Tab-separated table of C-alpha atoms in Angstrom:
chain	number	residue	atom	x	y	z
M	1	UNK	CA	13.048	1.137	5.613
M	2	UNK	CA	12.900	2.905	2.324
M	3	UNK	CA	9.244	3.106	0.801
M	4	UNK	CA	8.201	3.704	-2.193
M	5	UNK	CA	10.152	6.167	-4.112
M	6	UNK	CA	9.436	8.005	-7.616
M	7	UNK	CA	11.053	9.941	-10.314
M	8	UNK	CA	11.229	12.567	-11.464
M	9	UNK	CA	8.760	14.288	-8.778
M	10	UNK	CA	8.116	16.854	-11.918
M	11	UNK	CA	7.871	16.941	-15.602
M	12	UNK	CA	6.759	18.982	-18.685
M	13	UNK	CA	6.325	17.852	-22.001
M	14	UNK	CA	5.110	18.562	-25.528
M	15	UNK	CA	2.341	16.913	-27.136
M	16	UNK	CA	3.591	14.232	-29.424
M	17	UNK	CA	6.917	13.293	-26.900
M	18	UNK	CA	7.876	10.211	-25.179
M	19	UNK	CA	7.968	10.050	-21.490
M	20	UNK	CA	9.764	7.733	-18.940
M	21	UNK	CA	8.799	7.225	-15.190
M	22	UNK	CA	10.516	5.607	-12.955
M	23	UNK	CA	9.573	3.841	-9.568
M	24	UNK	CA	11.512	1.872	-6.630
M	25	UNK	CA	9.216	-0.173	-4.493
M	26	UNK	CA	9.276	-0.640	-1.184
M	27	UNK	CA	11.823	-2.962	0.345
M	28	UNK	CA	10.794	-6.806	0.236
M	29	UNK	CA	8.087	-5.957	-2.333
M	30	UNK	CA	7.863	-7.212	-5.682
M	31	UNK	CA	4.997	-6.530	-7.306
M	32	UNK	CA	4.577	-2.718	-8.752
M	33	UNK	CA	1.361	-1.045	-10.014
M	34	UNK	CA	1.031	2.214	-11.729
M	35	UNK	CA	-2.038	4.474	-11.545
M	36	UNK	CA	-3.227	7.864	-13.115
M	37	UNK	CA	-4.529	10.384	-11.284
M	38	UNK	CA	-6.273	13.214	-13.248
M	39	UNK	CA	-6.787	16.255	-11.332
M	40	UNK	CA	-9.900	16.083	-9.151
M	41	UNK	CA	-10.313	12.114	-9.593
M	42	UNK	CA	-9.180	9.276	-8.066
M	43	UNK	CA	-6.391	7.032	-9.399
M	44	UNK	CA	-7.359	4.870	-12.380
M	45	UNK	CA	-5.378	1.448	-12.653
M	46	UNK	CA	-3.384	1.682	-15.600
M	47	UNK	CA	-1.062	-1.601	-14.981
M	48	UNK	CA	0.739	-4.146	-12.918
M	49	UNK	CA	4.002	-6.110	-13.129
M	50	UNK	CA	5.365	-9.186	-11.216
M	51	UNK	CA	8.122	-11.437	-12.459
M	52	UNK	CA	9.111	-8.802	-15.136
M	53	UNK	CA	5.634	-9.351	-16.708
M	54	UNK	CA	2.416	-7.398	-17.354
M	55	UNK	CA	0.107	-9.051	-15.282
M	56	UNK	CA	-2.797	-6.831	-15.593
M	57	UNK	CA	-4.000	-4.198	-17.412
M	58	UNK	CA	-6.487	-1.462	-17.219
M	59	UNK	CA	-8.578	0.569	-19.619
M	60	UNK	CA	-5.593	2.455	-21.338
M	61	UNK	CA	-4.443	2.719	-24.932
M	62	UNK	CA	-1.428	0.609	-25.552
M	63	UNK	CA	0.630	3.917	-25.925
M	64	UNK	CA	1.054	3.241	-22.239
M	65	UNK	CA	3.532	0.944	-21.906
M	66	UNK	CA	6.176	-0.600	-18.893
M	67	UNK	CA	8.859	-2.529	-18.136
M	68	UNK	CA	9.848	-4.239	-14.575
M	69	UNK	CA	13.645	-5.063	-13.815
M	70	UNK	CA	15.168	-7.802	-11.893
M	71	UNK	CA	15.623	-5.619	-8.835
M	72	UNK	CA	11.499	-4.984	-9.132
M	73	UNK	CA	12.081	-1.158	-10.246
M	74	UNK	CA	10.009	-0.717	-12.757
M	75	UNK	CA	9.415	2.184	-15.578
M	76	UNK	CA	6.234	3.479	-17.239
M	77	UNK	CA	6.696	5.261	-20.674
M	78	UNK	CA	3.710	7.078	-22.500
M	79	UNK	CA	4.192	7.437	-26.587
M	80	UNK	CA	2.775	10.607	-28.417
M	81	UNK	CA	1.578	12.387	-25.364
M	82	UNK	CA	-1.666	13.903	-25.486
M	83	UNK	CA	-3.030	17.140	-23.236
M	84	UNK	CA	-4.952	14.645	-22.191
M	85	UNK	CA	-2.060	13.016	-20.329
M	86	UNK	CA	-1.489	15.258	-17.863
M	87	UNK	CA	-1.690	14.052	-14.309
M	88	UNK	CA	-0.394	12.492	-11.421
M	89	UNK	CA	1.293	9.287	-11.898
M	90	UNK	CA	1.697	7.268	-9.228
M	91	UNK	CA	3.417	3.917	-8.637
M	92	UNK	CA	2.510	1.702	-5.624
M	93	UNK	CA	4.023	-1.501	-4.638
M	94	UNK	CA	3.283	-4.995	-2.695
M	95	UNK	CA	3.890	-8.145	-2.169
M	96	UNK	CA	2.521	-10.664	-4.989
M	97	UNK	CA	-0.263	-13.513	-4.324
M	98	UNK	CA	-0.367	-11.816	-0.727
M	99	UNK	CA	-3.281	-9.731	1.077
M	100	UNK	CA	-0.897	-7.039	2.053
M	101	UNK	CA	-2.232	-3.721	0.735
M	102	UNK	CA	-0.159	-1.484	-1.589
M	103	UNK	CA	1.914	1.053	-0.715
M	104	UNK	CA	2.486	4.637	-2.947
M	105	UNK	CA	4.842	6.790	-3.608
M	106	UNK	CA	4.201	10.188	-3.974
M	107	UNK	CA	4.228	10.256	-7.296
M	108	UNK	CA	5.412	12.343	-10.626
M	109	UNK	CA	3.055	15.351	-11.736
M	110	UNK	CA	3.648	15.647	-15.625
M	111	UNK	CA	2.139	18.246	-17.428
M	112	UNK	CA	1.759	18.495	-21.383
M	113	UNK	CA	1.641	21.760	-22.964
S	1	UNK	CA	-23.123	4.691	-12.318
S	2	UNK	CA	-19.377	4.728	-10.493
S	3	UNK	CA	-17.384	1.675	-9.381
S	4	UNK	CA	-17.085	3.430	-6.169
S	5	UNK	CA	-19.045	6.721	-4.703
S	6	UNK	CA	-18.345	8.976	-2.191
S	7	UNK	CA	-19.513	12.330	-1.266
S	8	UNK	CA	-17.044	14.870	-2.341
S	9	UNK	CA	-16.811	17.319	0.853
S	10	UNK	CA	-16.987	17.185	4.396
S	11	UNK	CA	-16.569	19.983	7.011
S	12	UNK	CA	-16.278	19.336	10.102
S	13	UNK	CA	-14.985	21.649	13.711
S	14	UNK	CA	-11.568	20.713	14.948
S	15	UNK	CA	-12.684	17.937	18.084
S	16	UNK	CA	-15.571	16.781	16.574
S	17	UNK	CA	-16.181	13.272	14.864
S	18	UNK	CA	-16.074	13.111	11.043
S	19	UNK	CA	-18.234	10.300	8.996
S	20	UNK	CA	-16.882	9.693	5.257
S	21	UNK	CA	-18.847	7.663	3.827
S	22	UNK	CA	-18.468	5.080	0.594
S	23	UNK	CA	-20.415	2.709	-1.494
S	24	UNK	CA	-19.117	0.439	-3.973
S	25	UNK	CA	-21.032	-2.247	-6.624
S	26	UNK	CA	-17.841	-4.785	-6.969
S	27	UNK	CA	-19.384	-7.760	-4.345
S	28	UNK	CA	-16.204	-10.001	-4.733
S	29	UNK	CA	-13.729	-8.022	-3.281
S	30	UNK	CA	-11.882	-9.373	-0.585
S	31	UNK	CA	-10.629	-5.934	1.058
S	32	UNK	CA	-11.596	-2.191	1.124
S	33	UNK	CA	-8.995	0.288	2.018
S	34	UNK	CA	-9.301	3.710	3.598
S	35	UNK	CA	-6.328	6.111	1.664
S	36	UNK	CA	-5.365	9.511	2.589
S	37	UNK	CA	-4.032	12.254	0.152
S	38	UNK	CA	-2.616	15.531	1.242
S	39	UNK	CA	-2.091	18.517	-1.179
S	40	UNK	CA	0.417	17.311	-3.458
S	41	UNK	CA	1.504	14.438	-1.961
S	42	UNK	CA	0.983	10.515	-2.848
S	43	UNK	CA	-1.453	8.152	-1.114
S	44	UNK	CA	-1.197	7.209	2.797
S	45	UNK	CA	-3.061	3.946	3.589
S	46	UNK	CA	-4.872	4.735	6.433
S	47	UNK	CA	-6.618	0.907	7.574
S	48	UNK	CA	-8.008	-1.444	5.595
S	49	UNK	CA	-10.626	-4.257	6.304
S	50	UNK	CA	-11.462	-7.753	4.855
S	51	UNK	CA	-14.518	-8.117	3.686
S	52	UNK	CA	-15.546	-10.799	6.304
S	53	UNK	CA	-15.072	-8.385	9.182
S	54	UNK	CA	-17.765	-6.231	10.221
S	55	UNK	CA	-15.766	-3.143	12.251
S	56	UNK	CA	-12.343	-2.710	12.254
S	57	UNK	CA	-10.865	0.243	15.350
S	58	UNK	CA	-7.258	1.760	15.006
S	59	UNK	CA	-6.694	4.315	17.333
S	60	UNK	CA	-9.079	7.324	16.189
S	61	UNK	CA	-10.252	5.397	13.042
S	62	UNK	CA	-13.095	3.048	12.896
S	63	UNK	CA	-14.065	1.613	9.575
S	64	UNK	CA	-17.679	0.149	9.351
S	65	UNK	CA	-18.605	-2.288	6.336
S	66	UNK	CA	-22.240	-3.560	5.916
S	67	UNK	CA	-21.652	-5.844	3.345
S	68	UNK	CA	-25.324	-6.734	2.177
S	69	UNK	CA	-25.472	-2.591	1.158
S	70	UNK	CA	-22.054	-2.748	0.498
S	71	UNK	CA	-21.327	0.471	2.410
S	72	UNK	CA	-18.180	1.061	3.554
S	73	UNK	CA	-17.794	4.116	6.329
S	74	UNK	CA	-14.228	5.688	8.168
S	75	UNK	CA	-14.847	7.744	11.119
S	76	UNK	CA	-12.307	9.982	12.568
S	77	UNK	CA	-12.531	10.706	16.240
S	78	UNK	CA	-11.287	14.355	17.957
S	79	UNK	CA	-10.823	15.134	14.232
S	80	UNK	CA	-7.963	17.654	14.017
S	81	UNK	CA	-6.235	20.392	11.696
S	82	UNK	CA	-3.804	17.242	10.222
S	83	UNK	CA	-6.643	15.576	9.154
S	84	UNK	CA	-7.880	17.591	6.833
S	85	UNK	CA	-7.179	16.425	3.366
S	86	UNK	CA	-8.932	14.155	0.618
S	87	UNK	CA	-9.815	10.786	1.855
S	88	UNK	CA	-10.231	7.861	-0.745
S	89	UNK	CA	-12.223	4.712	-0.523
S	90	UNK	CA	-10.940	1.912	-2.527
S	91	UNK	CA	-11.477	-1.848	-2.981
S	92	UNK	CA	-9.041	-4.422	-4.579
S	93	UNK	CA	-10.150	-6.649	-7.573
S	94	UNK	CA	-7.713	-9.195	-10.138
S	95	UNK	CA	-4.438	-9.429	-8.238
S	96	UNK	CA	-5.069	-6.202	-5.828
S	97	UNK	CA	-5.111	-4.097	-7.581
S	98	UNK	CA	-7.381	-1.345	-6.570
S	99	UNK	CA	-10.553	0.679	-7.981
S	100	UNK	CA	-10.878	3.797	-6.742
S	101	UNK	CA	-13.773	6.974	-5.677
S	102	UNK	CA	-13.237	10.522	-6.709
S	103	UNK	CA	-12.521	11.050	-2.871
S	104	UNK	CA	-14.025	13.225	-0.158
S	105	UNK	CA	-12.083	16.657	0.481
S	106	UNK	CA	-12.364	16.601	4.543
S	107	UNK	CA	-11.845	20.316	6.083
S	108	UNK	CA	-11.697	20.648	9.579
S	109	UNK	CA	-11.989	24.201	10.754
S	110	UNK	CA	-10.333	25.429	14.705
């Protein structure tokens, strides 16, 4: 039973790039939530899709963006990338309108130079 | 203040019982989860509990929730080497998803 897997584990940009993340969830879940983890803090909410739609969003500038697929994978792409960007990005996954926690991956470390 | 607090290191001797410790403000939330995170690695849930439960036991983990101080507690029993790593406290809010501490950095020493 595959969990939930991430790519690329590693990345370094530029400040002013485009990034694109990219997350499987775990079998029989459709629901996939993506979190930033700045070093030394815990993982802020940034959003959440089901049904191919952004069904909530946290606290972060709409240069964050994402996209879910029919197969649930989803991808999170960050415009004009800041220093400020850096972190750990991590995608976890469940099952929608159920109690069942969420499950991460391990996520993708990006750093901005 | 935070959304969630936690103390941000433990140390503890390998065989002893560890206590992290968490308080949160959000009243509504239905569950709080216990995650672990070792050095550059995602997040492992360890147990989670719903809100209406008092004590939850899984193997060497007990979770604790007074709900009235809305304290939320994990404690680790024979703690070993393998458990040394950050430990989050989380609970869910909106359509789970999940507000975070800043984590307590557990070291267990031989």
């Amino acid at each position: 039973d595959a969990g939930v897997t991430q790519s690329p584990t590693h990345l370094i940009k530029t400040r002013g790039q485009q990034v694109t993340l990219r997350c499987s969830p775990k079998s029989g879940h459709d629901t996939v939530s993506w979190y930033q983890q700045a070093l030394g803090q815990g993982p802020q909410f940034i959003f959440q899709y089901y049904e191919e739609e952004e069904r909530q969003r946290g606290n972060f500038p709409d240069r964050f963006s994402g996209h879910q697929f029919p197969n649930y994978s989803s991808e999170l792409n960050v415009n004009a990338l800041l220093l400020g960007d850096s972190a750990l990005y991590l995608c976890a996954s469940s099952l929608g309108n159920s109690n069942q926690p969420q499950h991460f991956g391990d996520g993708t470390r990006l750093s901005i130079l | 203040g935070e959304d969630v607090e936690q103390s941000l290191f433990l140390s503890v001797r390998e065989g002893d019982s560890s206590v992290i410790n968490c308080t949160y403000t959000d009243s509504s939330s239905t569950y709080l989860y216990w995650y672990k995170q070792e050095p550059g690695a995602g997040l492992q849930l360890l147990t989670y509990i719903f809100s209406n439960m008092d004590m939850k036991q899984d193997q060497r983990l007990t979770v604790l929730l007074n709900k009235k101080d809305k304290h939320l507690s994990l404690r680790i029993a024979d703690t070993q080497t393998g458990d040394s790593a950050i430990y989050f406290c989380a609970y869910n809010s909106g359509y789970s998803t999940l507000t975070f501490g800043k984590g307590t950095m557990l070291l267990v020493s031989p």
